[in-house]
Coordinates of N, CA and C in Angstrom, one line a residue:
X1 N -13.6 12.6 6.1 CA -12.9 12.0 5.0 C -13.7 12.3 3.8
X2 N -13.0 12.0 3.0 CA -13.2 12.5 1.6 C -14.4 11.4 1.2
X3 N -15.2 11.7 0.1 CA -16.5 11.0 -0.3 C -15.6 9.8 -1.2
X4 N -14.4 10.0 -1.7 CA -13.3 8.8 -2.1 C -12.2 9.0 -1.5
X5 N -12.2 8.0 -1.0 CA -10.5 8.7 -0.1 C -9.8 8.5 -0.5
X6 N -8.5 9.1 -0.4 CA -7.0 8.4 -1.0 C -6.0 8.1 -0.3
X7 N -5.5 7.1 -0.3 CA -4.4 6.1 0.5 C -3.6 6.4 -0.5
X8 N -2.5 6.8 0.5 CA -0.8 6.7 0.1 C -0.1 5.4 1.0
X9 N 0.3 4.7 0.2 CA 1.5 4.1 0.6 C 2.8 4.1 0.6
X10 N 3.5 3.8 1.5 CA 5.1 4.2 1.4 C 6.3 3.4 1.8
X11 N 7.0 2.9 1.1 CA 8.1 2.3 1.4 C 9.3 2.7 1.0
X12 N 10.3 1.9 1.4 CA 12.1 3.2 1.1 C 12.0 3.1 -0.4
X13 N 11.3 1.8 -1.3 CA 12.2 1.5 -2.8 C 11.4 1.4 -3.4
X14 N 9.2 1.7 -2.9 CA 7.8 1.3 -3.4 C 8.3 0.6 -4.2
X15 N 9.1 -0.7 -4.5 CA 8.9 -1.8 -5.2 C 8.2 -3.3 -4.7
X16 N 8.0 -2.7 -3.5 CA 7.8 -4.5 -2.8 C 6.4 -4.2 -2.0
X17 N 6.6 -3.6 -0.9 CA 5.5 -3.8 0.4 C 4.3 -2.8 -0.5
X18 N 4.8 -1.7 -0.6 CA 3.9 -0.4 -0.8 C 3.1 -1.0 -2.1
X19 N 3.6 -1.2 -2.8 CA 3.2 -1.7 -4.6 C 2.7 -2.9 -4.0
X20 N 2.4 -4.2 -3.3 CA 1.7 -4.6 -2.6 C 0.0 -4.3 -2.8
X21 N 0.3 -3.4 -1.7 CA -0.8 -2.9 -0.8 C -1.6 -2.0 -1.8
X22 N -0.6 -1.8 -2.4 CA -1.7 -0.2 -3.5 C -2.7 -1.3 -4.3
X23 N -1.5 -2.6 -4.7 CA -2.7 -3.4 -5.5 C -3.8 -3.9 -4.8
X24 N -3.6 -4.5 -3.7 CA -4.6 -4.5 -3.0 C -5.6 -4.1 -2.6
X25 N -5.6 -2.1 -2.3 CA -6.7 -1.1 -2.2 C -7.5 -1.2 -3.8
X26 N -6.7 -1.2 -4.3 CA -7.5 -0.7 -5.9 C -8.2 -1.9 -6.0
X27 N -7.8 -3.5 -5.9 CA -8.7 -4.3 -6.7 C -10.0 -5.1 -5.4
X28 N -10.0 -5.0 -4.2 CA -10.4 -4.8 -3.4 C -11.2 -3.6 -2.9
X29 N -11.3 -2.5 -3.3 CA -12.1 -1.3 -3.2 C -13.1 -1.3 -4.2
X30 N -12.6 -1.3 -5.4 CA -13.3 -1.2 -6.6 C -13.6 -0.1 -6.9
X31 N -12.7 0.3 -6.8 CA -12.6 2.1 -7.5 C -12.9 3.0 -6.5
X32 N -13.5 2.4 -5.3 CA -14.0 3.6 -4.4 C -12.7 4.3 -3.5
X33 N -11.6 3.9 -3.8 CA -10.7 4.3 -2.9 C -9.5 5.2 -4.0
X34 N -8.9 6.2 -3.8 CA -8.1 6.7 -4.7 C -6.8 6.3 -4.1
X35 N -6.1 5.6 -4.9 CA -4.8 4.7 -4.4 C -3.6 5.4 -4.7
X36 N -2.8 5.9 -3.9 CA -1.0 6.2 -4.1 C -0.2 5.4 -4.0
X37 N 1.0 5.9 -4.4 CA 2.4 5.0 -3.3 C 3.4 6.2 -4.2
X38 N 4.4 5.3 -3.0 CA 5.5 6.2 -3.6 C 7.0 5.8 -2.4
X39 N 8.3 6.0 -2.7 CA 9.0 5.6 -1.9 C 10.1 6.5 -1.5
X40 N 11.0 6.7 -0.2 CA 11.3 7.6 -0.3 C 13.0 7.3 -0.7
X41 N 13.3 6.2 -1.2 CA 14.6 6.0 -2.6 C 14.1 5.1 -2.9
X42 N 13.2 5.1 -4.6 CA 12.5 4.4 -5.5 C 13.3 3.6 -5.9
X43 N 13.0 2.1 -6.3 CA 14.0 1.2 -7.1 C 13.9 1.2 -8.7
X44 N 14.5 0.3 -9.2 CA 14.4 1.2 -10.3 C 13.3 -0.2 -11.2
X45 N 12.7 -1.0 -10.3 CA 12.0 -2.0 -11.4 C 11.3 -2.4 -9.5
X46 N 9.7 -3.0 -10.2 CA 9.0 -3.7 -8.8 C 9.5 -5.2 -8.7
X47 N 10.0 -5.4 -7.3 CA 10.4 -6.4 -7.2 C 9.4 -7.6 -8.2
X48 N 10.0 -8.7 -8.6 CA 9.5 -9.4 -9.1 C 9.0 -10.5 -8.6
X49 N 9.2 -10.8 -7.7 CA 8.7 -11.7 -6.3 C 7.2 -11.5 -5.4
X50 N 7.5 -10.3 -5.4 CA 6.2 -9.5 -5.2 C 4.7 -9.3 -6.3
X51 N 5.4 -9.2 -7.2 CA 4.6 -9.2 -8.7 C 4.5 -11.0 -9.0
X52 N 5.1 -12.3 -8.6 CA 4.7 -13.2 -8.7 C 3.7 -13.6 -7.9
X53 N 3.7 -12.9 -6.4 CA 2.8 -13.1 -5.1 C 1.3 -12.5 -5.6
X54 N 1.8 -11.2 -6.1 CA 0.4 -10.8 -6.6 C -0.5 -11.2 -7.8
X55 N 0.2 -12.0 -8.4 CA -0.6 -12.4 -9.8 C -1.0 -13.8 -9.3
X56 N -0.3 -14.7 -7.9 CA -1.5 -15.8 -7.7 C -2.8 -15.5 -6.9
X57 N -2.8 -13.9 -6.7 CA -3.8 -13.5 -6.0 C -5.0 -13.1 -6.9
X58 N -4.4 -13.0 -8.8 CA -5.4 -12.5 -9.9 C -5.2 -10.8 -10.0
X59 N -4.0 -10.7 -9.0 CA -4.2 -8.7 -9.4 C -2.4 -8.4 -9.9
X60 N -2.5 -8.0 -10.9 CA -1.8 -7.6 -12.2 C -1.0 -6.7 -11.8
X61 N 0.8 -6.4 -10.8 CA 1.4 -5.0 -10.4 C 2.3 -5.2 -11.4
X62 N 2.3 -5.7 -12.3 CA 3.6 -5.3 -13.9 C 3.7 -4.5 -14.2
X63 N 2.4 -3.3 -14.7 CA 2.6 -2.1 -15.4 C 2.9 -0.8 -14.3
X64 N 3.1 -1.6 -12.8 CA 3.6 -0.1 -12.0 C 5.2 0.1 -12.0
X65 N 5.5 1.4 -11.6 CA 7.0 1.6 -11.8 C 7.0 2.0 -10.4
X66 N 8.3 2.2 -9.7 CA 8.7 2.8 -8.1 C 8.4 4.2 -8.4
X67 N 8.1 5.1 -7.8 CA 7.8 6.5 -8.0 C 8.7 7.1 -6.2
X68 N 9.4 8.3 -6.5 CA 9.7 9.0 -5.4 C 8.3 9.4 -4.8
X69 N 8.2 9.3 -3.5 CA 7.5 10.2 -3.0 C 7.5 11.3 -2.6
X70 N 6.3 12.3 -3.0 CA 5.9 13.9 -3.2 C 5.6 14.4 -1.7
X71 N 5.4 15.3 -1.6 CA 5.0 16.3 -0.7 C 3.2 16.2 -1.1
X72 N 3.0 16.5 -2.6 CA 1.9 16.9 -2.5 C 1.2 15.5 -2.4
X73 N 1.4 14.4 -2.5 CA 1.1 12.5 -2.5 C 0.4 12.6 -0.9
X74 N 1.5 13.3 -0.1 CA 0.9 13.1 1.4 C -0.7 14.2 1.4
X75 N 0.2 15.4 0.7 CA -1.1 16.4 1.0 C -2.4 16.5 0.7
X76 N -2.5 15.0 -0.7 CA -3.8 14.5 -1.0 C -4.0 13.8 -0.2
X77 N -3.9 13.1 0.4 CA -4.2 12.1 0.7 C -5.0 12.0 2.5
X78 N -5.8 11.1 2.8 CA -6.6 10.9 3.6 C -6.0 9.9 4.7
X79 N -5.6 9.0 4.1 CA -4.6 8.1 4.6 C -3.1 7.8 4.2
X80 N -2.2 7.7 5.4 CA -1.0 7.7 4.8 C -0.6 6.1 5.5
X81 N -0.1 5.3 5.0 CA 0.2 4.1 5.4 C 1.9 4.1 5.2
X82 N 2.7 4.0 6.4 CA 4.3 3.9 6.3 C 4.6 2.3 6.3
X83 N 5.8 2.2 5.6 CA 5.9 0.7 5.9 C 8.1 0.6 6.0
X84 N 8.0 1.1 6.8 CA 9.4 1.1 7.2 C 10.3 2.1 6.5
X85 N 9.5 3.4 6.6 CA 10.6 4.3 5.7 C 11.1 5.7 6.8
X86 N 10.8 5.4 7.6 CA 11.0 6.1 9.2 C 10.8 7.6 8.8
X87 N 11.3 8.6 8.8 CA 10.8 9.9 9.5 C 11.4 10.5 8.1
X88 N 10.8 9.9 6.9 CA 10.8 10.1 5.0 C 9.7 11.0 5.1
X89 N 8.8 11.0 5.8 CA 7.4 11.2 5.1 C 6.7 12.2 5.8
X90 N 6.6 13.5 5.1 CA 6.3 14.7 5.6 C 4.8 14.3 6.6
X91 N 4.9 15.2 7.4 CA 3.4 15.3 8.0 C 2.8 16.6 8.0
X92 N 1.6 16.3 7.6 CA 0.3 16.9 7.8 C -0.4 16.6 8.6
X93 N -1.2 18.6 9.6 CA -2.3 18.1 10.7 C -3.6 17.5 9.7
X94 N -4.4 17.0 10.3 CA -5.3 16.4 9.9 C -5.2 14.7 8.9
X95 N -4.5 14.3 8.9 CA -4.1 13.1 8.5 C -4.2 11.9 9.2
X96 N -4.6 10.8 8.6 CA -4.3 9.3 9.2 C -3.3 9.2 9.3
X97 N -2.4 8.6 9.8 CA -1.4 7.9 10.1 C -0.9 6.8 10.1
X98 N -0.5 5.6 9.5 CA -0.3 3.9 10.9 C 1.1 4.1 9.7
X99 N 1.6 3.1 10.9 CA 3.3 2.6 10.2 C 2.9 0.9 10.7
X100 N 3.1 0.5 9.4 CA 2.6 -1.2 9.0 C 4.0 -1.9 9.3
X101 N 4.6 -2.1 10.6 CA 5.7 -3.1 10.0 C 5.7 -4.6 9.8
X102 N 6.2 -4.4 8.2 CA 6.0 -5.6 7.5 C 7.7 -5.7 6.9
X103 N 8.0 -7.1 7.2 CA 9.1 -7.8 6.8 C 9.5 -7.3 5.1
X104 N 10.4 -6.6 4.5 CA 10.5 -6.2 3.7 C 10.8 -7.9 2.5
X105 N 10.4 -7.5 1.4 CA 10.5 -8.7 0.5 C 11.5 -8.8 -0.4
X106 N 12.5 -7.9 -0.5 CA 13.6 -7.8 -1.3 C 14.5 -8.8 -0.8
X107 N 15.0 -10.0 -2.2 CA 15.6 -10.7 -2.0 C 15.1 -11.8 -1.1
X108 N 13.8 -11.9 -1.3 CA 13.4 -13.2 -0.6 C 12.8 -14.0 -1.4
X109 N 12.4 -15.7 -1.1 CA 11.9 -16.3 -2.5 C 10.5 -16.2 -2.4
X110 N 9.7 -16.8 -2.8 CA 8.2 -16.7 -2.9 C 7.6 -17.1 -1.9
X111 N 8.0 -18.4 -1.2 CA 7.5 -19.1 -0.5 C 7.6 -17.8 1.0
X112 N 8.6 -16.8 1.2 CA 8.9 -15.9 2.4 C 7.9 -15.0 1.9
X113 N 7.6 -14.4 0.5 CA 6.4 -13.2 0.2 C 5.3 -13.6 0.4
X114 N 4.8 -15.1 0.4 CA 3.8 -15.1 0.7 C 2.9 -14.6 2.0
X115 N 3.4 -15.4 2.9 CA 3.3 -14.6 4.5 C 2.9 -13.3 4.3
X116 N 4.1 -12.3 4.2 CA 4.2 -10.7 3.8 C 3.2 -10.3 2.9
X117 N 2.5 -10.9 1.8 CA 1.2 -10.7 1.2 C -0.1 -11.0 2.0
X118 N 0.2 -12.0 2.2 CA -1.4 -12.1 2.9 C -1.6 -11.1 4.2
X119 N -0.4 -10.9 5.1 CA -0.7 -10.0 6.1 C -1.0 -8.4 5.6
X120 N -0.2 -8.4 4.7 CA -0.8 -6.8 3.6 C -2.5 -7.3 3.1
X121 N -2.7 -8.1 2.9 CA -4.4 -7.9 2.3 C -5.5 -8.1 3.7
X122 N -5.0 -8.6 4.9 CA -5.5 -8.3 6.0 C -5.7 -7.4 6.4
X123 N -4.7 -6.8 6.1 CA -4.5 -5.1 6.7 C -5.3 -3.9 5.9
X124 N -5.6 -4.2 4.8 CA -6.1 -3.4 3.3 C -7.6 -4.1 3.9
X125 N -8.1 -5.0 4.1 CA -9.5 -5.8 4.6 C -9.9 -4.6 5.3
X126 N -9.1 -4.7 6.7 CA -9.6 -4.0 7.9 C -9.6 -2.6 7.8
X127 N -8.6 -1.8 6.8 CA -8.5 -0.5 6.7 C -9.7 0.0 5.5
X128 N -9.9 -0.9 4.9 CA -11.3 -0.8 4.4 C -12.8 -0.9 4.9
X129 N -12.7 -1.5 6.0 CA -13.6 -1.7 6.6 C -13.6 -0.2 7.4
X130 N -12.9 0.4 7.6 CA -12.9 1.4 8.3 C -13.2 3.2 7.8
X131 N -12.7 3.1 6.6 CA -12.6 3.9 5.7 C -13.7 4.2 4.4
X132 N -14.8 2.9 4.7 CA -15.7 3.0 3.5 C -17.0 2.8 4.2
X133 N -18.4 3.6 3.9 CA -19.0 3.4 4.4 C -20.2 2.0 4.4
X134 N -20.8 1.5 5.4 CA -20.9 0.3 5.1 C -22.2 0.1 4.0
X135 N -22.7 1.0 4.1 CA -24.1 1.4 2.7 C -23.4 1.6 1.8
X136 N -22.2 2.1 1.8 CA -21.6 1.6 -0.1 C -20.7 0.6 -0.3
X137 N -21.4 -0.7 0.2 CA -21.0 -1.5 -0.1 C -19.4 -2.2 0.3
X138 N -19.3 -2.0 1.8 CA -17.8 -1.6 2.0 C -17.2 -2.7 2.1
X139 N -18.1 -4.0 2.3 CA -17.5 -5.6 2.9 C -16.7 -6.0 1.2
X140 N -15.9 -6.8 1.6 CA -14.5 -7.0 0.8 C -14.6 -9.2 1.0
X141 N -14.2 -9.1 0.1 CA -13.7 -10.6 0.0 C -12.7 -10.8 0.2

C-alpha cells in the first residue's frame, strides 16, 4: 500500500452513505489518508440529514457535491469501499475490496441516520486501524 493511501467510497447517489464515510476518513486520519467518493448516479445535492448527522459529530460535509464515479477514482485508489451500488464499480487486480451494507439514509429522519453514522465511523475506526501504520500514529478517537 501506498505511503498515503487512498480510499474511494461509493454509493448509487454519493449523497448519503459514501459522503459519510469520506468525512469520516479525512477528519479521523488527519490527512494521512487520501479520501475519494463518488456515485454511480450522483444526486444532485448531499442529503441533508446526513450533513445534520455529521455536523453533531463536529465534521463539516456542506461544501461536498455528489460526483459520478471515474474509472480512474478506482485506479487510484488502494481501497475501494462499496456501499450498495452492486456491480457499478470497475475492478482492478491488486485492490482492496469490502461492500459495507449500510441502510441507505435517503428520506429518513435524523433520529434513523443516526444508527447509520455511527456504524460508518466504526467501520472508518477499524479500517484505519488497518490501513495505517501503528508508528504513525494510527489510533483514532
Amino acid at each position: 500500500m501506498a505511503e498515503t493511501p487512498t480510499v474511494l467510497f461509493v454509493c448509487v447517489h454519493n449523497a448519503g452513505r459514501s459522503q459519510m464515510a469520506a468525512g469520516y476518513m479525512t477528519a479521523l486520519s488527519g490527512g494521512r489518508v487520501a479520501v475519494l467518493s463518488g456515485g454511480s448516479e450522483p444526486g444532485s445535492q448531499i442529503n441533508p440529514t446526513a450533513v445534520a448527522a455529521m455536523a453533531e459529530e463536529g465534521i463539516d460535509i456542506t461544501g461536498n457535491v455528489p460526483q459520478l464515479l471515474t474509472t480512474d477514482q478506482v485506479r487510484e485508489s488502494d481501497v475501494v469501499i462499496t456501499m450498495g451500488c452492486g456491480d457499478a464499480c470497475p475492478i482492478f487486480p491488486g485492490k482492496r475490496y469490502e461492500d459495507w451494507e449500510l441502510v441507505d439514509p435517503a428520506g429518513k429522519a435524523i433520529d434513523e441516520v443516526r444508527p447509520i453514522r455511527d456504524d460508518i465511523k466504526r467501520r472508518i475506526e477499524a479500517l484505519l486501524s488497518e490501513i495505517l501504520p501503528a508508528d504513525g500514529g494510527g489510533a483514532v478517537s
